[in-house]
Coordinates of C-alpha atoms and ligand atoms in Angstrom, one line a residue:
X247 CA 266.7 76.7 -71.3
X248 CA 267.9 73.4 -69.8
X249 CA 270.8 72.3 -71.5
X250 CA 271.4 68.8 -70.5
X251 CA 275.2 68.3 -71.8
X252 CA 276.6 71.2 -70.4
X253 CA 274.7 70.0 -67.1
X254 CA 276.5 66.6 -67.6
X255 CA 279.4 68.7 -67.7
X256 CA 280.9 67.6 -71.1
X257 CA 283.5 69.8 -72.2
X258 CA 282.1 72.6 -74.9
X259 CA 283.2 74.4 -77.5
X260 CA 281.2 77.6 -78.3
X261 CA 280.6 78.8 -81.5
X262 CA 280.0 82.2 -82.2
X263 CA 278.2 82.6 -85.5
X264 CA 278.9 85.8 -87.1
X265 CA 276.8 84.6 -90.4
X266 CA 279.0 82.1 -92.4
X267 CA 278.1 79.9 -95.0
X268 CA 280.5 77.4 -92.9
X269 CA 279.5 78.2 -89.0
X270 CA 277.6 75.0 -89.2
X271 CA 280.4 73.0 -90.9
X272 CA 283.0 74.0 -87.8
X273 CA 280.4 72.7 -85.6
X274 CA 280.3 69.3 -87.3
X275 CA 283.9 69.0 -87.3
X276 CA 284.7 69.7 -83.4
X277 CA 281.4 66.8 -83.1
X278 CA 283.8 64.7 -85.4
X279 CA 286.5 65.2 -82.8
X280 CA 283.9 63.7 -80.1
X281 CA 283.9 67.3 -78.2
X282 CA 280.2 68.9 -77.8
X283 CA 279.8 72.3 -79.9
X284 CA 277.0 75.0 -79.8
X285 CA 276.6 77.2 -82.0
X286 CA 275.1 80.9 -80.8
X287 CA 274.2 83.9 -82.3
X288 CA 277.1 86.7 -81.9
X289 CA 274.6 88.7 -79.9
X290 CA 273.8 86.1 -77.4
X291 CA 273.3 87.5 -74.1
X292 CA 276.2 87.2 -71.4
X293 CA 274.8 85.2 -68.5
X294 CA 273.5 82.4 -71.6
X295 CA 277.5 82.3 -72.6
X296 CA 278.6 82.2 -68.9
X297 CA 276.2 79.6 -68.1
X298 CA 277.5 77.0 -70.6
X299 CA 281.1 77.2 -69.1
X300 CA 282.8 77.0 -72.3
X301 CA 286.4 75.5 -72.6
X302 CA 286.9 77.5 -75.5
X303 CA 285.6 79.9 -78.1
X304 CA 285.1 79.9 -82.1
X305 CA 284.2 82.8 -83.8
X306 CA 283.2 82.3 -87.1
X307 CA 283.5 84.3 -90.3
X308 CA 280.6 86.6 -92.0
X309 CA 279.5 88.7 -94.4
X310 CA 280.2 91.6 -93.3
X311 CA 282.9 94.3 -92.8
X312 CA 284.6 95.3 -89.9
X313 CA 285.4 98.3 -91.1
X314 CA 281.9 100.0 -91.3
X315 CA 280.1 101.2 -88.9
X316 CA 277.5 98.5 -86.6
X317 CA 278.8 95.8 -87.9
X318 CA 279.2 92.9 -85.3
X319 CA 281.7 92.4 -82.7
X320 CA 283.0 90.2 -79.8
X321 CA 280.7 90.6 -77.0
X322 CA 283.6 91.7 -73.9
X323 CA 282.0 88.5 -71.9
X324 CA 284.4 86.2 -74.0
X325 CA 287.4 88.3 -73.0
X326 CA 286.6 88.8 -69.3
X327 CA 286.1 84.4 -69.0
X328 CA 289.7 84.5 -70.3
X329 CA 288.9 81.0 -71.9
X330 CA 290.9 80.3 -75.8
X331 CA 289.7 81.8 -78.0
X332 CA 289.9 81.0 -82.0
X333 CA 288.5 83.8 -84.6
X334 CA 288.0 82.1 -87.9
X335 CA 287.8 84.7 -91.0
X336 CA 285.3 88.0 -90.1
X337 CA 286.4 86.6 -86.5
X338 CA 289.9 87.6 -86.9
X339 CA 288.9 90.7 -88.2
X340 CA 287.1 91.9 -85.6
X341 CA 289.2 90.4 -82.8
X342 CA 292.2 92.7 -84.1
X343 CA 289.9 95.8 -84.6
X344 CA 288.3 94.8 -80.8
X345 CA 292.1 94.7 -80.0
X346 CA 293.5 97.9 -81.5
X347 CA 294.8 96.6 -84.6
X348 CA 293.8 97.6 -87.9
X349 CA 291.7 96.3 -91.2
X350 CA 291.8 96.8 -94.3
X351 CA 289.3 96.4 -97.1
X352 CA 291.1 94.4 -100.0
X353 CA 290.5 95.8 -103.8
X354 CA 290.4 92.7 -105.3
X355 CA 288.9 89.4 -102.7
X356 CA 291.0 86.5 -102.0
X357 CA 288.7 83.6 -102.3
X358 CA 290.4 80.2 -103.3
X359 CA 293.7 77.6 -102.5
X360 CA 296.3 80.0 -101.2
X361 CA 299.4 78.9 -99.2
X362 CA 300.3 80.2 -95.9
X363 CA 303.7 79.7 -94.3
X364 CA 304.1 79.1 -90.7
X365 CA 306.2 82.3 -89.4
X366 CA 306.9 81.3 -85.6
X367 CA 306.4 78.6 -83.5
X368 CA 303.0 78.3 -82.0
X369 CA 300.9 75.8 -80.5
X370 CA 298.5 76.5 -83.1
X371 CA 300.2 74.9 -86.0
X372 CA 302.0 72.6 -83.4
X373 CA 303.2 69.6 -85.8
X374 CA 304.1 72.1 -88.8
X375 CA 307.7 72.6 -89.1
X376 CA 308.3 76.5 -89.1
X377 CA 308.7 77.7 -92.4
X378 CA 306.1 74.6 -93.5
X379 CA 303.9 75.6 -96.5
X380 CA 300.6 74.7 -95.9
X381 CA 297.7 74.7 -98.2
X382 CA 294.3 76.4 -97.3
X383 CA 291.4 77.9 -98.5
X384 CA 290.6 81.6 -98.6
X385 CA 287.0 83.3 -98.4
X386 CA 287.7 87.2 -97.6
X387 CA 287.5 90.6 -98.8
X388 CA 289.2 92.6 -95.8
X389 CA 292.5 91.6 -94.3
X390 CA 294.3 92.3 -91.1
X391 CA 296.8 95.6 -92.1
X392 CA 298.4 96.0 -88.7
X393 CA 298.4 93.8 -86.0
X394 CA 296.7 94.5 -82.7
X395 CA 299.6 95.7 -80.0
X396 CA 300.3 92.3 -77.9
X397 CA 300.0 90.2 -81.0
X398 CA 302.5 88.0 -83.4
X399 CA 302.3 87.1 -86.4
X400 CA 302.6 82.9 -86.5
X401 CA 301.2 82.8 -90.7
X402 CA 301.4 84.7 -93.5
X403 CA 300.9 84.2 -97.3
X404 CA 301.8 86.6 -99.9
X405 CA 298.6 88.1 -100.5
X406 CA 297.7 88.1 -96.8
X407 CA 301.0 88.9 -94.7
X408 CA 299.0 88.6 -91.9
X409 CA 297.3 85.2 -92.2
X410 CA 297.2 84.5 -88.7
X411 CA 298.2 85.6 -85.6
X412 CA 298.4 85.0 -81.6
X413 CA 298.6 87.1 -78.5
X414 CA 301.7 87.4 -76.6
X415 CA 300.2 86.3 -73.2
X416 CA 296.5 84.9 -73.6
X417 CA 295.4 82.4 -75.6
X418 CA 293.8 83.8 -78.1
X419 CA 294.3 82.9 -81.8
X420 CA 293.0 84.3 -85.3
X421 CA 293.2 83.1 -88.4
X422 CA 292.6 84.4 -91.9
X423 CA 291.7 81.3 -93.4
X424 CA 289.2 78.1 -92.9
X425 CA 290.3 75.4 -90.9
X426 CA 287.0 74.0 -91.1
X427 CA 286.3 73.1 -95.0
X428 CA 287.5 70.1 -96.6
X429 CA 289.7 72.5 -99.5
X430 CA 291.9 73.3 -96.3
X431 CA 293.3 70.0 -96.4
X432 CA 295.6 70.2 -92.8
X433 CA 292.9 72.1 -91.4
X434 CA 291.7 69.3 -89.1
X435 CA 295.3 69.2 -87.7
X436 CA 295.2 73.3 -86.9
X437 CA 291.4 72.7 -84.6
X438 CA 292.6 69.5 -83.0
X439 CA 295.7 71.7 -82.2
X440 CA 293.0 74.5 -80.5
X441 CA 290.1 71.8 -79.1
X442 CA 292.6 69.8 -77.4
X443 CA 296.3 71.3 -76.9
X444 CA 294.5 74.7 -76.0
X445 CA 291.1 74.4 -74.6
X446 CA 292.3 70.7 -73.5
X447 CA 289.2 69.2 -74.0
X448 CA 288.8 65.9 -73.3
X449 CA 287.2 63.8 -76.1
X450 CA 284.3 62.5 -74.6
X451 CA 281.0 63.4 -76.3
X452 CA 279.5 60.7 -78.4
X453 CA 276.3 60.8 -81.2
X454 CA 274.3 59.4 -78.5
X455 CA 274.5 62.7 -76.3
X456 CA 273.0 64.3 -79.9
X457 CA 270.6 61.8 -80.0
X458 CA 269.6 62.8 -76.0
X459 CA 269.8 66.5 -76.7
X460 CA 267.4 66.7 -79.5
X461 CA 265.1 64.2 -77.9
X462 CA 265.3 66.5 -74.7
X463 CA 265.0 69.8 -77.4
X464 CA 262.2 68.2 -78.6
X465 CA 260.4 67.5 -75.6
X466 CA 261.1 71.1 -74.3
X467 CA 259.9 72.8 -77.4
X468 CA 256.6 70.9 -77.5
X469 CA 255.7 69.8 -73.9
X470 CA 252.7 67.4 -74.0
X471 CA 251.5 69.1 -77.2
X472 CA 251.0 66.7 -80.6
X473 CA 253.2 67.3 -83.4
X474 CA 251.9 66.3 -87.3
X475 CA 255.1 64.6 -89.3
X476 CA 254.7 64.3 -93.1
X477 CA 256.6 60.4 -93.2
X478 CA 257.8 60.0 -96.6
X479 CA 259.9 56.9 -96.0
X480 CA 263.5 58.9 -96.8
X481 CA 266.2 58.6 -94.4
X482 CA 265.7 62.4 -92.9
X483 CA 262.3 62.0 -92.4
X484 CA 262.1 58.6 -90.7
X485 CA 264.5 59.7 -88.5
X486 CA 262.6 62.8 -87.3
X487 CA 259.7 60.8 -86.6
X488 CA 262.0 58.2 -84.5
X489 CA 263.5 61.1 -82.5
X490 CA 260.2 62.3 -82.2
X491 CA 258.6 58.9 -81.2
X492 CA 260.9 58.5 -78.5
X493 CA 260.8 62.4 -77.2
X494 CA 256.4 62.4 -77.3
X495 CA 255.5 58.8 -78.1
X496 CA 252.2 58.9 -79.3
X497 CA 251.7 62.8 -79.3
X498 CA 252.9 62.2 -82.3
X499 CA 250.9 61.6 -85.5
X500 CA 252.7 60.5 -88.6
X501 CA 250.7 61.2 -92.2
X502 CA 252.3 59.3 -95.1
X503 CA 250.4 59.5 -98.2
X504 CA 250.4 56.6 -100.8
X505 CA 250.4 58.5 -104.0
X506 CA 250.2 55.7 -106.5
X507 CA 253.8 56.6 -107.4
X508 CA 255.9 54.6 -105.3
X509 CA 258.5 51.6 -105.8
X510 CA 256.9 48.5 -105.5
X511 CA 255.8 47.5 -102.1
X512 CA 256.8 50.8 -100.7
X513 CA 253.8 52.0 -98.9
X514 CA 253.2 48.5 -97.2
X515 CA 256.9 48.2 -96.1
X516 CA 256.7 51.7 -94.8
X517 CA 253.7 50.8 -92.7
X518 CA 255.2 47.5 -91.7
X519 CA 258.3 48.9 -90.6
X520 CA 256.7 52.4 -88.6
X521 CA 253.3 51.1 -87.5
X522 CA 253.6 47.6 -86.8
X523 CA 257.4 46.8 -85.9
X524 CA 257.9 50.7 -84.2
X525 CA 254.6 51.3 -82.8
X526 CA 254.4 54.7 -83.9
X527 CA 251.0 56.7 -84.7
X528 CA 250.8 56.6 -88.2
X529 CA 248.0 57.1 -90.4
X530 CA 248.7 55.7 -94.0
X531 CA 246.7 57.7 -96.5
X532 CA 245.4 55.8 -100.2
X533 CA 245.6 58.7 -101.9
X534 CA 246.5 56.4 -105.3
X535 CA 243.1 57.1 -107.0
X536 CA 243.2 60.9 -106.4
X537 CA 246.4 61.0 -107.8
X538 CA 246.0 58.9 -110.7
X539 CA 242.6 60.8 -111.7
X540 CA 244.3 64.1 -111.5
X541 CA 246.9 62.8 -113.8
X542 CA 244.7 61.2 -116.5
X543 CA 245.7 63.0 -120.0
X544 CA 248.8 64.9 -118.8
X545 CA 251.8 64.0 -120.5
X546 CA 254.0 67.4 -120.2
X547 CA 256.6 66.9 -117.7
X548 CA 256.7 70.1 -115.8
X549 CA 252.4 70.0 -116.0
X550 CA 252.7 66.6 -114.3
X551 CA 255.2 67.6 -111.5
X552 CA 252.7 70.6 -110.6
X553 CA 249.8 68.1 -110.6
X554 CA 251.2 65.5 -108.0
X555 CA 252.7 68.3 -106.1
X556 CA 249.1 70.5 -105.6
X557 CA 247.6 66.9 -105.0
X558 CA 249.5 66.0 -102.4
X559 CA 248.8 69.4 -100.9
X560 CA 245.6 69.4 -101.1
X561 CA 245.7 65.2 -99.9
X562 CA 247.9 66.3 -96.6
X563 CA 246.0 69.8 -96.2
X564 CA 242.8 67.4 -95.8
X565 CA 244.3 64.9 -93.4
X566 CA 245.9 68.1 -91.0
X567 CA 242.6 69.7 -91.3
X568 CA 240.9 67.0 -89.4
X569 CA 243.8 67.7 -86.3
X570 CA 243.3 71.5 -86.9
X571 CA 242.3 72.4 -83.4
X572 CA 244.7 70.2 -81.7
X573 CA 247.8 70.2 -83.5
X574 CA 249.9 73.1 -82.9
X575 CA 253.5 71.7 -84.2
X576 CA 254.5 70.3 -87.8
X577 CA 257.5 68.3 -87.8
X578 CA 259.9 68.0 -91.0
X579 CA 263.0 66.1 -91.5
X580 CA 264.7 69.6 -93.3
X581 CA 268.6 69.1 -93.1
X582 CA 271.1 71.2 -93.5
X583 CA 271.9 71.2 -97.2
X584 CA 268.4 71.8 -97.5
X585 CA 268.7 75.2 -95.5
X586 CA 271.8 75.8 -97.4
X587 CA 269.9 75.7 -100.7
X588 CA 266.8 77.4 -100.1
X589 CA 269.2 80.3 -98.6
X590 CA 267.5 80.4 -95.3
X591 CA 270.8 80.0 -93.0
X592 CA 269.4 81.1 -90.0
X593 CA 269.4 78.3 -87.7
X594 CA 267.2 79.2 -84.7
X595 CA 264.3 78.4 -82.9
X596 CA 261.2 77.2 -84.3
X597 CA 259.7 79.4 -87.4
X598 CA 256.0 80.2 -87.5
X599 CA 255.0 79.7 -90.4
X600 CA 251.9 80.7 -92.2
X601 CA 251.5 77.8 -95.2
X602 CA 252.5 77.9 -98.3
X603 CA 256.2 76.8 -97.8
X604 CA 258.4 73.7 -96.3
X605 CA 255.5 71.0 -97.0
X606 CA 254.1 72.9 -99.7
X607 CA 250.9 74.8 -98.4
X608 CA 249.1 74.2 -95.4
X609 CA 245.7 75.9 -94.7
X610 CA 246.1 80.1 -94.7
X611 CA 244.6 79.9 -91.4
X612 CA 246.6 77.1 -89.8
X613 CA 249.6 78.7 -87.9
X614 CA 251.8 75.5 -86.7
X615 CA 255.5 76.0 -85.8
X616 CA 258.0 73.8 -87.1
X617 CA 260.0 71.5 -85.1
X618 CA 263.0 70.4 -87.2
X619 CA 265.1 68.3 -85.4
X620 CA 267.9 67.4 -88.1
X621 CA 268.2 71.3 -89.1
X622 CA 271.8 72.0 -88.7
X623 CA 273.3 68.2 -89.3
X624 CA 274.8 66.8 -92.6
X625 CA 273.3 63.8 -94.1
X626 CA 275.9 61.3 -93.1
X627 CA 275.2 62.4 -89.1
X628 CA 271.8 62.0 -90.3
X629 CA 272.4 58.2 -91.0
X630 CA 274.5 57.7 -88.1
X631 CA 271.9 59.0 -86.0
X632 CA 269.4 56.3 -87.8
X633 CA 271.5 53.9 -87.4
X634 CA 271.9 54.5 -83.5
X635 CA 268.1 54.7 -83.7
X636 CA 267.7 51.2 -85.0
X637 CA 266.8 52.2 -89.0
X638 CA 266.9 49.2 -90.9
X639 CA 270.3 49.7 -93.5
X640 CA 268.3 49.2 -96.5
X641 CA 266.5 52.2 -95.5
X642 CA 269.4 54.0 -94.5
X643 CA 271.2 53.0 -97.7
X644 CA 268.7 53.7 -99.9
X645 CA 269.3 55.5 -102.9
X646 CA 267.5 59.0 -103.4
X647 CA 263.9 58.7 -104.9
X648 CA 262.3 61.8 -106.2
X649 CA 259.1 63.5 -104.6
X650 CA 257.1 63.1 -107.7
X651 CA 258.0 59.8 -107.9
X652 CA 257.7 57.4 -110.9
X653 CA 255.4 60.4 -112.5
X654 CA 259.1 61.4 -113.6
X655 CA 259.7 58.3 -114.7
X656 CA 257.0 57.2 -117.0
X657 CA 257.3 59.1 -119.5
X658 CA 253.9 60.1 -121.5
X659 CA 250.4 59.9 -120.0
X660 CA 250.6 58.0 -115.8
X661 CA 248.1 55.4 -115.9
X662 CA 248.3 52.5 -112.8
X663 CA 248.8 49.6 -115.3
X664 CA 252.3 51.8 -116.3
X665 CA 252.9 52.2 -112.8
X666 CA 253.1 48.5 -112.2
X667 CA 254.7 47.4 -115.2
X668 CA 257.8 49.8 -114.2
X669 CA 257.5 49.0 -110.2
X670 CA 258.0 45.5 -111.2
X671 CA 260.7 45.9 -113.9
X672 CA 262.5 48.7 -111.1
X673 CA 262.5 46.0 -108.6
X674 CA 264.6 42.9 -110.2
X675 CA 267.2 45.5 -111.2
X676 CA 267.6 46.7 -107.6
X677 CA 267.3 43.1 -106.4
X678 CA 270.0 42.2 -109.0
X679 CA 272.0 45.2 -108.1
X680 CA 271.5 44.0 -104.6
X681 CA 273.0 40.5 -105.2
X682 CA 275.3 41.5 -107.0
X683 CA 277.1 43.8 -104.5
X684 CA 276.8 46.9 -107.0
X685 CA 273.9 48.5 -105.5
X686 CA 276.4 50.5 -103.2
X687 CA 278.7 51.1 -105.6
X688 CA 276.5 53.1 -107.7
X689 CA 274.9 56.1 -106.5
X690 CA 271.0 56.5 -108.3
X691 CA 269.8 53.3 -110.1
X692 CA 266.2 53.2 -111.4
X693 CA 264.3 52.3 -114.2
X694 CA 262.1 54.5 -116.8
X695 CA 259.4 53.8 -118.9
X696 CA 259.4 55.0 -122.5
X697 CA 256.5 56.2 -124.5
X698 CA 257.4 54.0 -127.6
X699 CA 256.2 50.2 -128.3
X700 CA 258.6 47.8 -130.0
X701 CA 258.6 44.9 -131.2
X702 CA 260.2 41.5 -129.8
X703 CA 259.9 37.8 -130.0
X704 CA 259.6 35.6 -127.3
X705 CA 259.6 32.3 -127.7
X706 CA 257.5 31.7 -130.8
X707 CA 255.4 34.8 -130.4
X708 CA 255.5 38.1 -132.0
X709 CA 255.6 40.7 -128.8
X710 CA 254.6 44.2 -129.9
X711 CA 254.9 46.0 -126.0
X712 CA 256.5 48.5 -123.7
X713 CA 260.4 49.8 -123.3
X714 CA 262.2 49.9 -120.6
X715 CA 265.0 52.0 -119.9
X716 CA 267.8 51.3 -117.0
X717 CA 269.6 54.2 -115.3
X718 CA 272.0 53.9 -113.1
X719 CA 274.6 57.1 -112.3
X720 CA 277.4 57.6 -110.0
X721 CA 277.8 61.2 -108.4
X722 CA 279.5 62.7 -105.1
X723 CA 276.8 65.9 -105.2
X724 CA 273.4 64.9 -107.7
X725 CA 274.6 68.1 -109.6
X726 CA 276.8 66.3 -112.2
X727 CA 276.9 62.6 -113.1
X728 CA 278.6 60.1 -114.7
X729 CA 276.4 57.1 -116.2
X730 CA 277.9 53.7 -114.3
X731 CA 279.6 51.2 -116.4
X732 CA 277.6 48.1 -115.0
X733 CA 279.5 45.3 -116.4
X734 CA 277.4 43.7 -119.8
X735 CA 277.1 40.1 -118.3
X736 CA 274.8 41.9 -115.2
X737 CA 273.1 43.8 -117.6
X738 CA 272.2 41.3 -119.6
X739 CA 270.6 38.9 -116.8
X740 CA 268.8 42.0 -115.4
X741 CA 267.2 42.5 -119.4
X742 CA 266.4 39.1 -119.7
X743 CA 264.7 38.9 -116.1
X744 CA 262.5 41.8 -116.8
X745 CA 261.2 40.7 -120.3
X746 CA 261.1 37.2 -119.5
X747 CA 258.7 38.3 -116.3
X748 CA 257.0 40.8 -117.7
X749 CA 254.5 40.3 -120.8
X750 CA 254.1 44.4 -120.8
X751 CA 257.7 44.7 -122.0
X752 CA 259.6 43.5 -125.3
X753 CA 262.5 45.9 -125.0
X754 CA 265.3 47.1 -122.5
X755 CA 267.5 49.6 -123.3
X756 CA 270.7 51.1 -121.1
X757 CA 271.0 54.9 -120.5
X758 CA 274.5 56.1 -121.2
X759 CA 273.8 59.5 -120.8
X760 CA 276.1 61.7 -118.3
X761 CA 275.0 64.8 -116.6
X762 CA 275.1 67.1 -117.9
X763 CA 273.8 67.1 -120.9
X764 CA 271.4 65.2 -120.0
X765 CA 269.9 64.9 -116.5
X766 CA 269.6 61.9 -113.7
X767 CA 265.9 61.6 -114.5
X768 CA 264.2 61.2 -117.5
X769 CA 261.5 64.3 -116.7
Ligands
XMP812 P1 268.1 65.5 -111.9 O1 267.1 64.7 -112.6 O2 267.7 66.9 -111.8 O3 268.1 64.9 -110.4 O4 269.5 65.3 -112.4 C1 269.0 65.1 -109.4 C2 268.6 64.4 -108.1 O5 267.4 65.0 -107.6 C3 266.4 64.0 -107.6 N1 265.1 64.7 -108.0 C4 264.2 65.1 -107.2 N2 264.0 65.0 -105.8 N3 262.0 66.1 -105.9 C5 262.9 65.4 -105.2 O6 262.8 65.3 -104.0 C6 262.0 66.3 -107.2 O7 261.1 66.8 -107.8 C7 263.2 65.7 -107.9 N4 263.6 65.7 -109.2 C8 264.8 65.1 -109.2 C9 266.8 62.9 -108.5 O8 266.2 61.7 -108.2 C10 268.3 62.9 -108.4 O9 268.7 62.2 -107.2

């Protein structure tokens, strides 16, 4: 495999992944130190390791015990390159059972803050005072019990006396707890202390040598092949198909379907922006009737979410059909939280896959491997990386929109008349969020229709018509919500706007519901 950046010569850090939840998350914080990181199975084979001339080593943590029988361990190449060497967790463990020490299972896990203290001086904690406190986060079950021969103790905590350790004459370090997660507040301090004091790496790797890898991955995995991208006008998917674009050019073919449900001039801004302005190969499906036919007399929420969802199946099913023959690759714009909650961690090379999941259900017969260029990245790289790649900001910006669309939002029966009277009532509150500078300082903001008809007055006239509902929510992690105190004079001007413009509406109300109880959308 041609690995470009360790052919430039850029200084690496390897990463051993022995199965953590937070292998991927040490990797994105040596990138945030500007120092190239791979991350490769503990198993790797030898010449793979000694051909990326590592400056140093990570090991990560894992699931599993040292202390029964084939369970992982440090492959003897990492020793015999005598390069630094860091084990994190599970690799602590196994480094002092690979070095003669001992481990012990714990009876009760240690998972949580904890407080180590730093016991000697050690360029690992270089910058702590000995004696220094220093708050961490613990993930374990087994703990080091005796320590290997040639090895001192630099950290301990109460429940851990040995929280981390270094060996007399080589440098190789362990410790017990994460450096790498956000809870381990100094933690940043502790790997800068091994990337650069340590493995002295120079800090010299930039997002545009990501950028260039995964173009280069890209073009390795599918040669002159085509490649099928479902475009859905989200940040991770437009910047798959722009890393894609510039890896295969027109080899690849970009499907985005126009469901009906969309914010107002979506589909047409989308097309403007990927067909005409970026040249790329896209075929823009009007897939509005289909959707709205399949949807006529459904008003139960969970009924309606199935509906769109089997229709766009069967819409993009249709469309990859007519490539069937040709098209070997299916591109998707999964990122790593995604991976992370569909529990499918494993973060090697393409997956075939045989329908049915990812996009939802592609023929039985139709085996395409994935390409997923943004697999291991967190959604901020992601929008760096869109940035670099010239996505307009609004785009980048934009706050989440959910796959079913507005068929979560009207609430009741869909019909396209509904659709319109909310698209246009959604867009002067985001236009009026926009100029009023508080678009970015909420998180979701959208509107909803409501089944009910009320009655107004405007202007001499009796108005009997629609309600609308404004939403807007701030959140760190979707999961719990706050609803946003948007100051009453905005609100106002955004209410008046949408009745004034709108003879389908007599009514706007504001959602002050939090999450929980209640949930971001309405369906
Ligand atoms: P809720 O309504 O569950 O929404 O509080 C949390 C976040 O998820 C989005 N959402 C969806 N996104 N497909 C998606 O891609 C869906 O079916 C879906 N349902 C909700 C919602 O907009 C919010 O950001």
């Amino acid at each position: 495999m041609k690995l470009d950046l360790a052919e430039k010569k850029v200084d690496t850090i390897l990463v051993l992944d022995f199965g953590s939840q937070y292998t991927q998350l040490i990797a994105r914080r040596i990138r945030e130190l500007n120092v190239f990181s791979l991350i490769l199975p503990w198993d790797i084979k030898s010449e793979k390791i000694k051909s990326l001339n590592p400056k140093g080593v990570i090991l990560s943590g894992g699931p599993e015990s040292v202390t029964e029988l084939n369970t992982p361990r440090i492959p003897e190449i990492i020793f015999e390159l005598d390069i630094p060497v860091l084990g994190i967790c599970y690799g602590m463990q196994t480094l002092a059972e690979q070095f003669g020490g001992q481990v012990s299972s714990s009876k009760k896990k240690e998972f949580g803050h904890a407080q180590i203290q730093v016991a000697q001086p050690s360029l690992l904690f270089d910058g702590f005072a000995l004696g220094t406190f220093i708050d961490v986060w613990m993930s374990h079950g087994d703990h080091v019990s005796t320590l290997p021969d040639k090895f001192n103790l630099i950290a301990s905590t109460s429940s851990a006396p040995i929280a981390a350790m270094e060996h007399i004459s080589k440098p190789i370090y362990a410790l017990q707890f994460h450096p790498e997660v956000t809870q381990t507040k100094q933690g940043n301090i502790v790997l800068e202390n091994f990337i650069f004091k340590i493995c002295q790496c120079i800090a010299q790797w930039k997002m545009d040598d990501l950028i260039e890898q995964r173009i280069e991955g890209i073009k390795e995995k599918v040669g002159d092949q085509k490649v099928l991208l479902g475009l859905s006008g989200g940040v991770d998917s437009s910047v798959t198909a722009m890393l894609l674009d510039k890896a295969i050019g027109k080899n690849l073919i970009c499907v985005f379907v126009d469901n009906g449900l969309l914010r107002k001039n979506e589909a047409e801004e989308v097309e403007n922006l990927f067909k005409d302005k970026m040249d790329l190969n896209l075929l823009v499906v009007d897939a509005k009737k289909a959707f709205y036919r399949h949807l006529q007399g459904i008003s139960d929420p969970e009924q309606k979410r199935k509906v769109i969802g089997r229709t766009f199946i069967d819409i993009f099913d249709n469309e990859a059909a007519k490539f069937k023959d040709e098209i070997n690759f299916l591109a998707q714009g999964t990122i790593y939280p995604d991976v992370i909650e569909s529990s499918e961690s494993e973060s090697k090379e393409a997956r075939v896959i045989k329908s049915h999941h990812n996009v939802g259900g592609l023929p039985d017969d139709m085996n395409m491997k994935l390409v997923e260029p943004l697999r291991d990245l967190f959604k901020d790289e992601v929008r760096k990386m869109g940035s670099m790649l010239g996505l307009p900001s609004e785009m980048l910006n934009r706050h989440p929109f959910p796959g079913p669309g507005l068929g979560v939002r009207i609430l009741g029966e869909i019909t396209q008349e509904k659709v319109t009277t909310l698209q246009n009532a959604d867009a002067i509150f985001i236009e009026e969020l926009i100029n009023a500078n508080l678009y970015d300082q909420v998180s979701q903001a959208f509107c909803a229709y409501l089944p009910v008809k009320s009655v107004g007055v405007v202007g001499d006239e009796r108005r009997y018509a629609d309600v609308i509902a404004i939403r807007a929510v701030e959140t760190v992690d979707f999961m719990t919500a706050t609803w946003a105190k948007l100051p009453y004079d905005f609100l106002a001007h955004v209410s008046n706007r949408i009745v004034n413009e709108s003879e389908e509406v007599s009514r706007v109300v504001y959602d002050i519901s939090s999450k929980p109880p209640a949930t971001i959308e309405w369906e």
